[in-house]
Short mmCIF file of N, CA and C in Angstrom, two decimals:
data_model
loop_
_atom_site.label_atom_id
_atom_site.label_comp_id
_atom_site.label_asym_id
_atom_site.label_seq_id
_atom_site.Cartn_x
_atom_site.Cartn_y
_atom_site.Cartn_z
N MET A 228 95.41 81.87 -83.37
CA MET A 228 96.41 82.43 -84.26
C MET A 228 95.62 83.38 -85.22
N ASP A 229 96.16 84.60 -85.37
CA ASP A 229 95.63 85.57 -86.25
C ASP A 229 96.50 85.59 -87.56
N GLN A 230 95.82 85.03 -88.75
CA GLN A 230 96.67 84.98 -89.98
C GLN A 230 97.00 86.38 -90.33
N LEU A 231 96.08 87.29 -90.24
CA LEU A 231 96.48 88.63 -90.71
C LEU A 231 97.57 89.26 -89.88
N LYS A 232 97.66 89.04 -88.67
CA LYS A 232 98.73 89.46 -87.79
C LYS A 232 100.05 88.92 -88.17
N THR A 233 100.00 87.46 -88.45
CA THR A 233 101.06 86.71 -88.79
C THR A 233 101.62 87.25 -90.20
N GLY A 234 100.65 87.50 -91.17
CA GLY A 234 101.07 87.88 -92.42
C GLY A 234 101.78 89.43 -92.39
N SER A 235 101.16 90.20 -91.66
CA SER A 235 101.84 91.61 -91.49
C SER A 235 103.26 91.48 -90.78
N PHE A 236 103.29 90.57 -89.96
CA PHE A 236 104.70 90.37 -89.27
C PHE A 236 105.75 89.83 -90.24
N ILE A 237 105.36 88.94 -91.14
CA ILE A 237 106.16 88.49 -92.17
C ILE A 237 106.53 89.57 -93.16
N LYS A 238 105.56 90.32 -93.43
CA LYS A 238 105.86 91.66 -94.30
C LYS A 238 106.82 92.58 -93.68
N GLU A 239 106.61 92.82 -92.42
CA GLU A 239 107.46 93.71 -91.67
C GLU A 239 108.96 93.08 -91.67
N LEU A 240 109.27 91.69 -91.28
CA LEU A 240 110.36 91.12 -91.34
C LEU A 240 111.07 91.22 -92.77
N ARG A 241 110.29 90.96 -93.74
CA ARG A 241 110.91 91.08 -95.07
C ARG A 241 111.33 92.36 -95.46
N ARG A 242 110.60 93.48 -94.95
CA ARG A 242 110.92 94.92 -95.25
C ARG A 242 112.27 95.23 -94.48
N GLU A 243 112.27 94.72 -93.17
CA GLU A 243 113.44 95.04 -92.34
C GLU A 243 114.68 94.45 -93.06
N MET A 244 114.54 93.43 -93.77
CA MET A 244 115.82 92.72 -94.51
C MET A 244 115.98 93.51 -95.78
N GLY A 245 114.96 94.35 -96.18
CA GLY A 245 115.13 95.12 -97.52
C GLY A 245 114.86 94.23 -98.61
N PHE A 246 114.06 93.25 -98.48
CA PHE A 246 113.81 92.25 -99.59
C PHE A 246 112.49 92.57 -100.36
N THR A 247 112.36 92.21 -101.62
CA THR A 247 111.07 92.34 -102.30
C THR A 247 110.32 91.11 -101.98
N GLN A 248 109.18 91.02 -102.43
CA GLN A 248 108.38 89.74 -102.28
C GLN A 248 109.04 88.72 -103.19
N GLU A 249 109.48 89.14 -104.44
CA GLU A 249 110.16 88.28 -105.27
C GLU A 249 111.37 87.62 -104.74
N GLN A 250 112.23 88.43 -104.11
CA GLN A 250 113.51 87.98 -103.48
C GLN A 250 113.25 86.99 -102.37
N LEU A 251 112.06 87.23 -101.42
CA LEU A 251 111.62 86.34 -100.52
C LEU A 251 111.20 85.08 -101.05
N ALA A 252 110.46 85.15 -102.05
CA ALA A 252 109.89 83.96 -102.72
C ALA A 252 110.98 83.13 -103.19
N GLU A 253 112.09 83.70 -103.77
CA GLU A 253 113.22 82.93 -104.29
C GLU A 253 113.87 82.20 -103.23
N LYS A 254 114.03 82.84 -102.08
CA LYS A 254 114.89 82.29 -100.93
C LYS A 254 114.05 81.01 -100.37
N PHE A 255 112.79 81.03 -100.40
CA PHE A 255 111.98 79.89 -99.78
C PHE A 255 111.39 79.00 -100.92
N SER A 256 111.79 79.14 -102.20
CA SER A 256 111.44 78.38 -103.20
C SER A 256 109.89 78.27 -103.46
N VAL A 257 109.25 79.40 -103.38
CA VAL A 257 107.93 79.57 -103.63
C VAL A 257 107.71 80.71 -104.61
N SER A 258 106.41 81.01 -105.08
CA SER A 258 106.20 82.07 -106.03
C SER A 258 105.89 83.24 -105.23
N ARG A 259 106.06 84.52 -105.97
CA ARG A 259 105.88 85.73 -105.38
C ARG A 259 104.37 85.79 -104.93
N ARG A 260 103.42 85.20 -105.60
CA ARG A 260 102.07 85.25 -105.39
C ARG A 260 101.77 84.64 -104.04
N THR A 261 102.56 83.45 -103.71
CA THR A 261 102.56 82.70 -102.39
C THR A 261 103.01 83.71 -101.44
N VAL A 262 103.94 84.44 -101.54
CA VAL A 262 104.50 85.30 -100.43
C VAL A 262 103.33 86.44 -100.24
N SER A 263 102.80 86.93 -101.32
CA SER A 263 101.74 88.00 -101.21
C SER A 263 100.66 87.37 -100.45
N ARG A 264 100.25 86.06 -100.64
CA ARG A 264 99.11 85.49 -99.95
C ARG A 264 99.47 85.38 -98.37
N TRP A 265 100.67 85.06 -98.18
CA TRP A 265 101.12 85.02 -96.72
C TRP A 265 100.94 86.40 -96.15
N GLU A 266 101.52 87.46 -96.83
CA GLU A 266 101.52 88.69 -96.26
C GLU A 266 100.14 89.29 -96.08
N THR A 267 99.20 88.94 -96.84
CA THR A 267 97.75 89.48 -96.73
C THR A 267 97.07 88.59 -95.73
N GLY A 268 97.59 87.55 -95.35
CA GLY A 268 96.85 86.59 -94.36
C GLY A 268 95.88 85.62 -95.00
N ASN A 269 95.93 85.51 -96.35
CA ASN A 269 95.06 84.55 -97.02
C ASN A 269 95.53 83.03 -96.80
N ASN A 270 96.91 82.89 -96.71
CA ASN A 270 97.49 81.63 -96.49
C ASN A 270 98.57 81.70 -95.40
N LEU A 271 99.08 80.58 -95.02
CA LEU A 271 100.21 80.55 -94.14
C LEU A 271 101.17 79.60 -94.73
N PRO A 272 102.45 79.87 -94.49
CA PRO A 272 103.52 78.86 -94.97
C PRO A 272 103.45 77.61 -94.29
N ASP A 273 103.91 76.46 -94.98
CA ASP A 273 103.98 75.29 -94.44
C ASP A 273 104.85 75.30 -93.28
N LEU A 274 104.68 74.26 -92.26
CA LEU A 274 105.41 74.37 -91.05
C LEU A 274 106.92 74.42 -91.21
N ASP A 275 107.42 73.57 -92.26
CA ASP A 275 108.87 73.58 -92.40
C ASP A 275 109.34 74.84 -93.02
N ILE A 276 108.50 75.66 -93.76
CA ILE A 276 108.92 76.82 -94.18
C ILE A 276 108.83 77.85 -93.20
N LEU A 277 107.88 77.75 -92.20
CA LEU A 277 107.84 78.63 -91.11
C LEU A 277 109.02 78.42 -90.12
N MET A 278 109.43 77.24 -90.06
CA MET A 278 110.74 76.94 -89.16
C MET A 278 111.91 77.60 -89.85
N GLU A 279 112.02 77.41 -91.15
CA GLU A 279 113.14 78.00 -91.96
C GLU A 279 113.05 79.46 -91.92
N MET A 280 111.95 80.05 -91.93
CA MET A 280 111.65 81.51 -92.03
C MET A 280 112.08 82.09 -90.62
N ALA A 281 111.77 81.31 -89.55
CA ALA A 281 112.13 81.76 -88.17
C ALA A 281 113.55 81.91 -87.90
N ASP A 282 114.30 80.85 -88.37
CA ASP A 282 115.79 80.98 -88.41
C ASP A 282 116.22 82.08 -89.35
N TYR A 283 115.79 82.14 -90.40
CA TYR A 283 116.29 83.11 -91.38
C TYR A 283 116.20 84.66 -90.82
N PHE A 284 114.98 84.88 -90.21
CA PHE A 284 114.76 86.24 -89.72
C PHE A 284 115.25 86.28 -88.24
N ASN A 285 115.62 85.29 -87.72
CA ASN A 285 116.15 85.32 -86.37
C ASN A 285 115.12 85.71 -85.31
N VAL A 286 114.01 85.04 -85.47
CA VAL A 286 112.83 85.17 -84.50
C VAL A 286 112.52 83.80 -84.11
N ASP A 287 111.73 83.73 -82.95
CA ASP A 287 111.15 82.51 -82.56
C ASP A 287 109.99 82.06 -83.39
N LEU A 288 109.74 80.75 -83.41
CA LEU A 288 108.53 80.33 -84.26
C LEU A 288 107.27 80.90 -83.63
N ARG A 289 107.27 81.05 -82.34
CA ARG A 289 106.08 81.48 -81.61
C ARG A 289 105.95 82.92 -81.94
N GLU A 290 106.99 83.68 -82.12
CA GLU A 290 106.83 85.00 -82.42
C GLU A 290 106.20 85.18 -83.77
N LEU A 291 106.70 84.32 -84.78
CA LEU A 291 106.24 84.22 -86.17
C LEU A 291 104.79 83.93 -86.18
N LEU A 292 104.30 82.97 -85.59
CA LEU A 292 102.96 82.49 -85.38
C LEU A 292 102.07 83.45 -84.72
N ASP A 293 102.53 84.19 -83.68
CA ASP A 293 101.74 85.24 -83.06
C ASP A 293 101.70 86.49 -83.70
N GLY A 294 102.67 86.74 -84.59
CA GLY A 294 102.69 87.97 -85.46
C GLY A 294 103.28 89.14 -84.60
N GLU A 295 104.08 88.79 -83.57
CA GLU A 295 104.68 89.93 -82.82
C GLU A 295 105.97 89.39 -82.19
N ARG A 296 106.89 90.39 -81.94
CA ARG A 296 108.06 89.97 -81.13
C ARG A 296 107.90 89.78 -79.74
N LYS A 297 108.33 88.73 -79.11
CA LYS A 297 108.25 88.49 -77.71
C LYS A 297 109.62 88.76 -76.97
N VAL A 298 109.48 89.10 -75.80
CA VAL A 298 110.76 89.40 -74.99
C VAL A 298 111.41 88.11 -74.63
N GLU A 299 110.45 87.16 -74.03
CA GLU A 299 111.12 85.87 -73.75
C GLU A 299 111.30 85.02 -74.89
N LYS A 300 112.24 84.03 -74.84
CA LYS A 300 112.47 83.07 -75.70
C LYS A 300 111.81 81.83 -75.54
N MET A 301 111.61 81.07 -76.62
CA MET A 301 110.90 79.79 -76.71
C MET A 301 111.86 78.84 -75.81
N ASP A 302 111.18 78.22 -74.97
CA ASP A 302 111.91 77.08 -74.02
C ASP A 302 112.20 75.88 -74.90
N ARG A 303 113.19 75.18 -74.46
CA ARG A 303 113.80 74.15 -75.23
C ARG A 303 112.67 72.96 -75.52
N GLU A 304 111.86 72.77 -74.56
CA GLU A 304 110.83 71.66 -74.68
C GLU A 304 109.87 72.00 -75.79
N LEU A 305 109.42 73.24 -75.86
CA LEU A 305 108.53 73.66 -76.95
C LEU A 305 109.16 73.59 -78.21
N GLU A 306 110.49 73.98 -78.34
CA GLU A 306 111.14 73.97 -79.59
C GLU A 306 111.26 72.47 -80.08
N GLU A 307 111.52 71.52 -79.12
CA GLU A 307 111.68 70.10 -79.48
C GLU A 307 110.24 69.58 -79.89
N THR A 308 109.13 70.12 -79.35
CA THR A 308 107.86 69.71 -79.75
C THR A 308 107.61 70.04 -81.21
N VAL A 309 107.94 71.37 -81.44
CA VAL A 309 107.70 71.88 -82.84
C VAL A 309 108.61 71.09 -83.85
N LEU A 310 109.75 70.88 -83.40
CA LEU A 310 110.60 70.07 -84.46
C LEU A 310 110.10 68.69 -84.60
N LYS A 311 109.47 68.09 -83.59
CA LYS A 311 108.74 66.62 -83.83
C LYS A 311 107.63 66.79 -84.81
N VAL A 312 106.83 67.84 -84.56
CA VAL A 312 105.63 68.00 -85.55
C VAL A 312 106.19 68.31 -86.87
N ALA A 313 107.34 69.07 -87.12
CA ALA A 313 107.81 69.29 -88.46
C ALA A 313 108.40 67.95 -88.92
N ASP A 314 108.99 67.12 -88.19
CA ASP A 314 109.39 65.85 -88.68
C ASP A 314 108.23 64.96 -89.05
N TYR A 315 107.22 65.09 -88.34
CA TYR A 315 105.98 64.19 -88.73
C TYR A 315 105.33 64.64 -89.98
N SER A 316 105.31 65.94 -90.21
CA SER A 316 104.85 66.49 -91.41
C SER A 316 105.67 66.17 -92.58
N ASN A 317 107.01 66.25 -92.34
CA ASN A 317 107.92 65.90 -93.50
C ASN A 317 107.65 64.28 -93.73
N GLU A 318 107.63 63.48 -92.70
CA GLU A 318 107.37 62.05 -92.96
C GLU A 318 106.20 61.86 -93.71
N GLU A 319 105.08 62.59 -93.45
CA GLU A 319 103.81 62.40 -94.28
C GLU A 319 103.96 62.82 -95.61
N LYS A 320 104.94 63.81 -95.94
CA LYS A 320 105.06 64.20 -97.34
C LYS A 320 106.00 63.08 -98.01
N ARG A 321 106.86 62.46 -97.37
CA ARG A 321 107.69 61.47 -97.86
C ARG A 321 106.87 60.17 -98.34
N LYS A 322 105.78 59.86 -97.42
CA LYS A 322 104.91 58.80 -97.63
C LYS A 322 104.18 59.14 -98.81
N LEU A 323 103.52 60.34 -98.88
CA LEU A 323 102.81 60.64 -100.05
C LEU A 323 103.59 60.61 -101.48
N THR A 324 104.88 60.99 -101.38
CA THR A 324 105.79 60.98 -102.36
C THR A 324 105.90 59.60 -103.04
N LYS A 325 106.23 58.59 -101.92
CA LYS A 325 106.52 57.33 -102.34
C LYS A 325 105.33 56.66 -102.91
N HIS A 326 104.00 57.02 -102.43
CA HIS A 326 102.87 56.44 -103.10
C HIS A 326 102.73 56.95 -104.50
N MET A 327 102.93 58.35 -104.72
CA MET A 327 102.89 58.83 -105.95
C MET A 327 103.87 58.18 -106.86
N HIS A 328 105.11 57.97 -106.50
CA HIS A 328 106.07 57.31 -107.28
C HIS A 328 105.65 55.94 -107.60
N LEU A 329 105.14 55.01 -106.80
CA LEU A 329 104.73 53.83 -107.15
C LEU A 329 103.46 53.81 -108.14
N LEU A 330 102.66 54.79 -107.89
CA LEU A 330 101.47 54.94 -108.86
C LEU A 330 102.00 55.31 -110.25
N PHE A 331 102.98 56.30 -110.42
CA PHE A 331 103.51 56.50 -111.64
C PHE A 331 104.24 55.37 -112.38
N ILE A 332 104.96 54.49 -111.55
CA ILE A 332 105.55 53.36 -112.01
C ILE A 332 104.55 52.36 -112.69
N ALA A 333 103.52 52.20 -111.94
CA ALA A 333 102.44 51.37 -112.38
C ALA A 333 101.90 51.97 -113.81
N GLY A 334 101.74 53.22 -113.82
CA GLY A 334 101.25 53.88 -115.04
C GLY A 334 102.28 53.74 -116.24
N LEU A 335 103.51 53.80 -115.95
CA LEU A 335 104.49 53.59 -116.86
C LEU A 335 104.56 52.15 -117.49
N ILE A 336 104.26 51.23 -116.47
CA ILE A 336 104.28 49.91 -117.01
C ILE A 336 103.20 49.58 -117.89
N ALA A 337 101.93 50.14 -117.41
CA ALA A 337 100.80 49.99 -118.22
C ALA A 337 100.96 50.64 -119.67
N ALA A 338 101.62 51.74 -119.75
CA ALA A 338 101.84 52.44 -121.02
C ALA A 338 102.83 51.60 -121.92
N VAL A 339 103.87 50.95 -121.24
CA VAL A 339 104.80 50.13 -122.03
C VAL A 339 104.08 48.92 -122.58
N ILE A 340 103.16 48.27 -121.71
CA ILE A 340 102.40 47.21 -122.34
C ILE A 340 101.51 47.59 -123.39
N TYR A 341 100.84 48.78 -123.30
CA TYR A 341 99.99 49.24 -124.27
C TYR A 341 100.78 49.46 -125.58
N MET A 342 101.93 49.97 -125.39
CA MET A 342 102.77 50.38 -126.69
C MET A 342 103.27 49.05 -127.28
N ILE A 343 103.56 48.12 -126.57
CA ILE A 343 103.93 46.73 -127.18
C ILE A 343 102.73 46.21 -127.90
N LEU A 344 101.54 46.30 -127.15
CA LEU A 344 100.40 45.72 -127.86
C LEU A 344 100.00 46.63 -129.15
N PHE A 345 100.20 47.83 -129.05
CA PHE A 345 99.92 48.70 -130.18
C PHE A 345 100.79 48.37 -131.34
N PHE A 346 102.05 48.32 -131.11
CA PHE A 346 103.05 48.02 -132.23
C PHE A 346 102.91 46.53 -132.75
N THR A 347 102.30 45.70 -132.02
CA THR A 347 102.01 44.27 -132.58
C THR A 347 100.74 44.15 -132.99
N ASP A 348 99.97 45.21 -133.21
CA ASP A 348 98.70 45.33 -133.77
C ASP A 348 97.62 44.47 -132.83
N ASN A 349 97.94 44.41 -131.46
CA ASN A 349 97.02 43.73 -130.63
C ASN A 349 96.32 44.72 -129.57
N ALA A 350 96.42 46.02 -129.89
CA ALA A 350 95.85 46.94 -128.86
C ALA A 350 94.31 47.15 -129.06
N ASP A 351 93.71 46.49 -129.89
CA ASP A 351 92.13 46.67 -130.05
C ASP A 351 91.41 45.60 -129.19
N ASN A 352 92.19 44.88 -128.30
CA ASN A 352 91.42 44.05 -127.44
C ASN A 352 91.27 44.40 -126.04
N PHE A 353 90.64 43.67 -125.06
CA PHE A 353 90.45 44.01 -123.93
C PHE A 353 91.78 44.52 -122.96
N ALA A 354 92.82 43.83 -123.19
CA ALA A 354 94.08 44.14 -122.50
C ALA A 354 94.67 45.43 -122.94
N GLY A 355 94.49 45.83 -124.27
CA GLY A 355 94.81 47.17 -124.76
C GLY A 355 94.11 48.09 -124.25
N GLY A 356 92.81 48.04 -124.21
CA GLY A 356 91.87 49.00 -123.58
C GLY A 356 92.13 49.30 -122.14
N LEU A 357 92.44 48.15 -121.36
CA LEU A 357 92.62 48.20 -119.88
C LEU A 357 93.97 48.98 -119.71
N CYS A 358 95.05 48.51 -120.41
CA CYS A 358 96.36 49.32 -120.15
C CYS A 358 96.26 50.78 -120.53
N LEU A 359 95.43 51.11 -121.72
CA LEU A 359 95.35 52.57 -122.05
C LEU A 359 94.43 53.31 -120.90
N GLY A 360 93.47 52.58 -120.51
CA GLY A 360 92.62 53.13 -119.38
C GLY A 360 93.42 53.36 -118.06
N ILE A 361 94.13 52.47 -117.66
CA ILE A 361 95.00 52.57 -116.59
C ILE A 361 96.09 53.74 -116.66
N THR A 362 96.64 53.70 -117.83
CA THR A 362 97.59 54.80 -118.07
C THR A 362 97.02 56.28 -118.05
N LEU A 363 95.85 56.37 -118.67
CA LEU A 363 95.25 57.77 -118.53
C LEU A 363 94.69 57.98 -117.24
N GLY A 364 94.24 57.06 -116.66
CA GLY A 364 93.59 57.23 -115.12
C GLY A 364 94.68 57.59 -114.31
N ILE A 365 95.80 57.05 -114.30
CA ILE A 365 96.96 57.37 -113.38
C ILE A 365 97.47 58.75 -113.84
N MET A 366 97.56 59.09 -115.03
CA MET A 366 97.89 60.39 -115.35
C MET A 366 97.05 61.47 -114.85
N VAL A 367 95.68 61.21 -114.96
CA VAL A 367 94.73 62.18 -114.36
C VAL A 367 94.99 62.39 -112.83
N VAL A 368 95.07 61.21 -112.19
CA VAL A 368 95.26 61.19 -110.79
C VAL A 368 96.55 61.91 -110.36
N GLY A 369 97.54 61.67 -111.05
CA GLY A 369 98.90 62.24 -110.72
C GLY A 369 98.90 63.74 -110.96
N VAL A 370 98.26 64.20 -112.03
CA VAL A 370 98.03 65.71 -112.17
C VAL A 370 97.25 66.26 -111.19
N ILE A 371 96.22 65.61 -110.74
CA ILE A 371 95.32 66.30 -109.75
C ILE A 371 96.17 66.23 -108.25
N MET A 372 96.76 65.08 -108.05
CA MET A 372 97.49 65.02 -106.79
C MET A 372 98.78 65.86 -106.59
N THR A 373 99.18 66.33 -107.71
CA THR A 373 100.42 67.12 -107.55
C THR A 373 100.03 68.60 -107.91
N SER A 374 98.70 68.94 -108.00
CA SER A 374 98.19 70.38 -108.15
C SER A 374 98.05 70.91 -106.87
N LYS A 375 97.65 72.17 -106.81
CA LYS A 375 97.36 72.98 -105.65
C LYS A 375 96.12 72.48 -104.99
N TYR A 376 95.24 71.75 -105.81
CA TYR A 376 94.04 71.26 -105.35
C TYR A 376 94.01 70.12 -104.41
N ALA A 377 95.21 69.36 -104.44
CA ALA A 377 95.32 68.12 -103.66
C ALA A 377 94.94 68.25 -102.14
N ALA A 378 95.42 69.34 -101.52
CA ALA A 378 95.22 69.48 -100.11
C ALA A 378 93.63 69.72 -99.92
N LYS A 379 92.90 70.40 -100.82
CA LYS A 379 91.52 70.63 -100.75
C LYS A 379 90.75 69.40 -100.89
N ILE A 380 91.22 68.62 -101.83
CA ILE A 380 90.53 67.28 -102.10
C ILE A 380 90.75 66.21 -100.78
N HIS A 381 91.96 66.47 -100.23
CA HIS A 381 92.13 65.56 -98.96
C HIS A 381 91.32 66.00 -97.87
N ALA A 382 91.09 67.35 -97.60
CA ALA A 382 90.28 67.89 -96.62
C ALA A 382 88.89 67.51 -96.79
N TYR A 383 88.39 67.56 -98.13
CA TYR A 383 87.05 67.19 -98.46
C TYR A 383 86.87 65.63 -98.11
N LYS A 384 87.85 64.75 -98.48
CA LYS A 384 87.73 63.52 -98.25
C LYS A 384 87.76 63.04 -96.75
N LEU A 385 88.39 63.98 -95.98
CA LEU A 385 88.34 63.68 -94.53
C LEU A 385 87.09 64.04 -93.99
N ARG A 386 86.39 65.11 -94.42
CA ARG A 386 85.18 65.63 -93.99
C ARG A 386 84.03 64.55 -94.36
N LEU A 387 84.13 63.93 -95.57
CA LEU A 387 83.15 62.87 -95.90
C LEU A 387 83.47 61.66 -95.09
N LEU A 388 84.55 61.32 -94.82
CA LEU A 388 84.86 60.14 -94.01
C LEU A 388 84.34 60.35 -92.65
N HIS A 389 84.51 61.60 -92.02
CA HIS A 389 84.02 61.92 -90.79
C HIS A 389 82.51 61.83 -90.64
N LYS A 390 81.88 62.32 -91.73
CA LYS A 390 80.50 62.37 -91.75
C LYS A 390 79.88 60.93 -91.74
N ALA A 391 80.62 59.96 -92.48
CA ALA A 391 80.28 58.61 -92.66
C ALA A 391 80.50 57.86 -91.43
N ASN A 392 81.38 58.27 -90.51
CA ASN A 392 81.50 57.66 -89.26
C ASN A 392 80.65 58.10 -88.17
N ASP A 393 80.04 59.25 -88.48
CA ASP A 393 79.03 59.80 -87.39
C ASP A 393 77.83 58.98 -87.38
#
């Protein structure tokens, strides 16, 4: 797959619809800069956005990924496979969201315990320090995991694990 070709095709489709990058960004709930990165081939949209984009521009997903219009249409079996991959991707996102939710609940509980200890003048002991440390640690992890760097950290982690298994 040629990202530059795909990006140029997205730009062509956007222009055919008479949209600006800002308008396309608004349609797919991303920033204008993200659309610019798609169109220059620096990044590609997530699979669920690609599928939504294919429907919106009335092209096959395969056409969008190949960066050119095809005469033949995507067969049903391939379309079902792509939908399964998208469902898998969405399920992975749901799992991550659930884990982040549980992490934030734990941080909130630690913060509440610390506040109770603080207002009862018992925060200067080990339990107070532990609660404060947990709260701050979870906040830092939460900020990192909800930032644009989370995917890079995940990819780096997988590379490290792969090297460790070799």
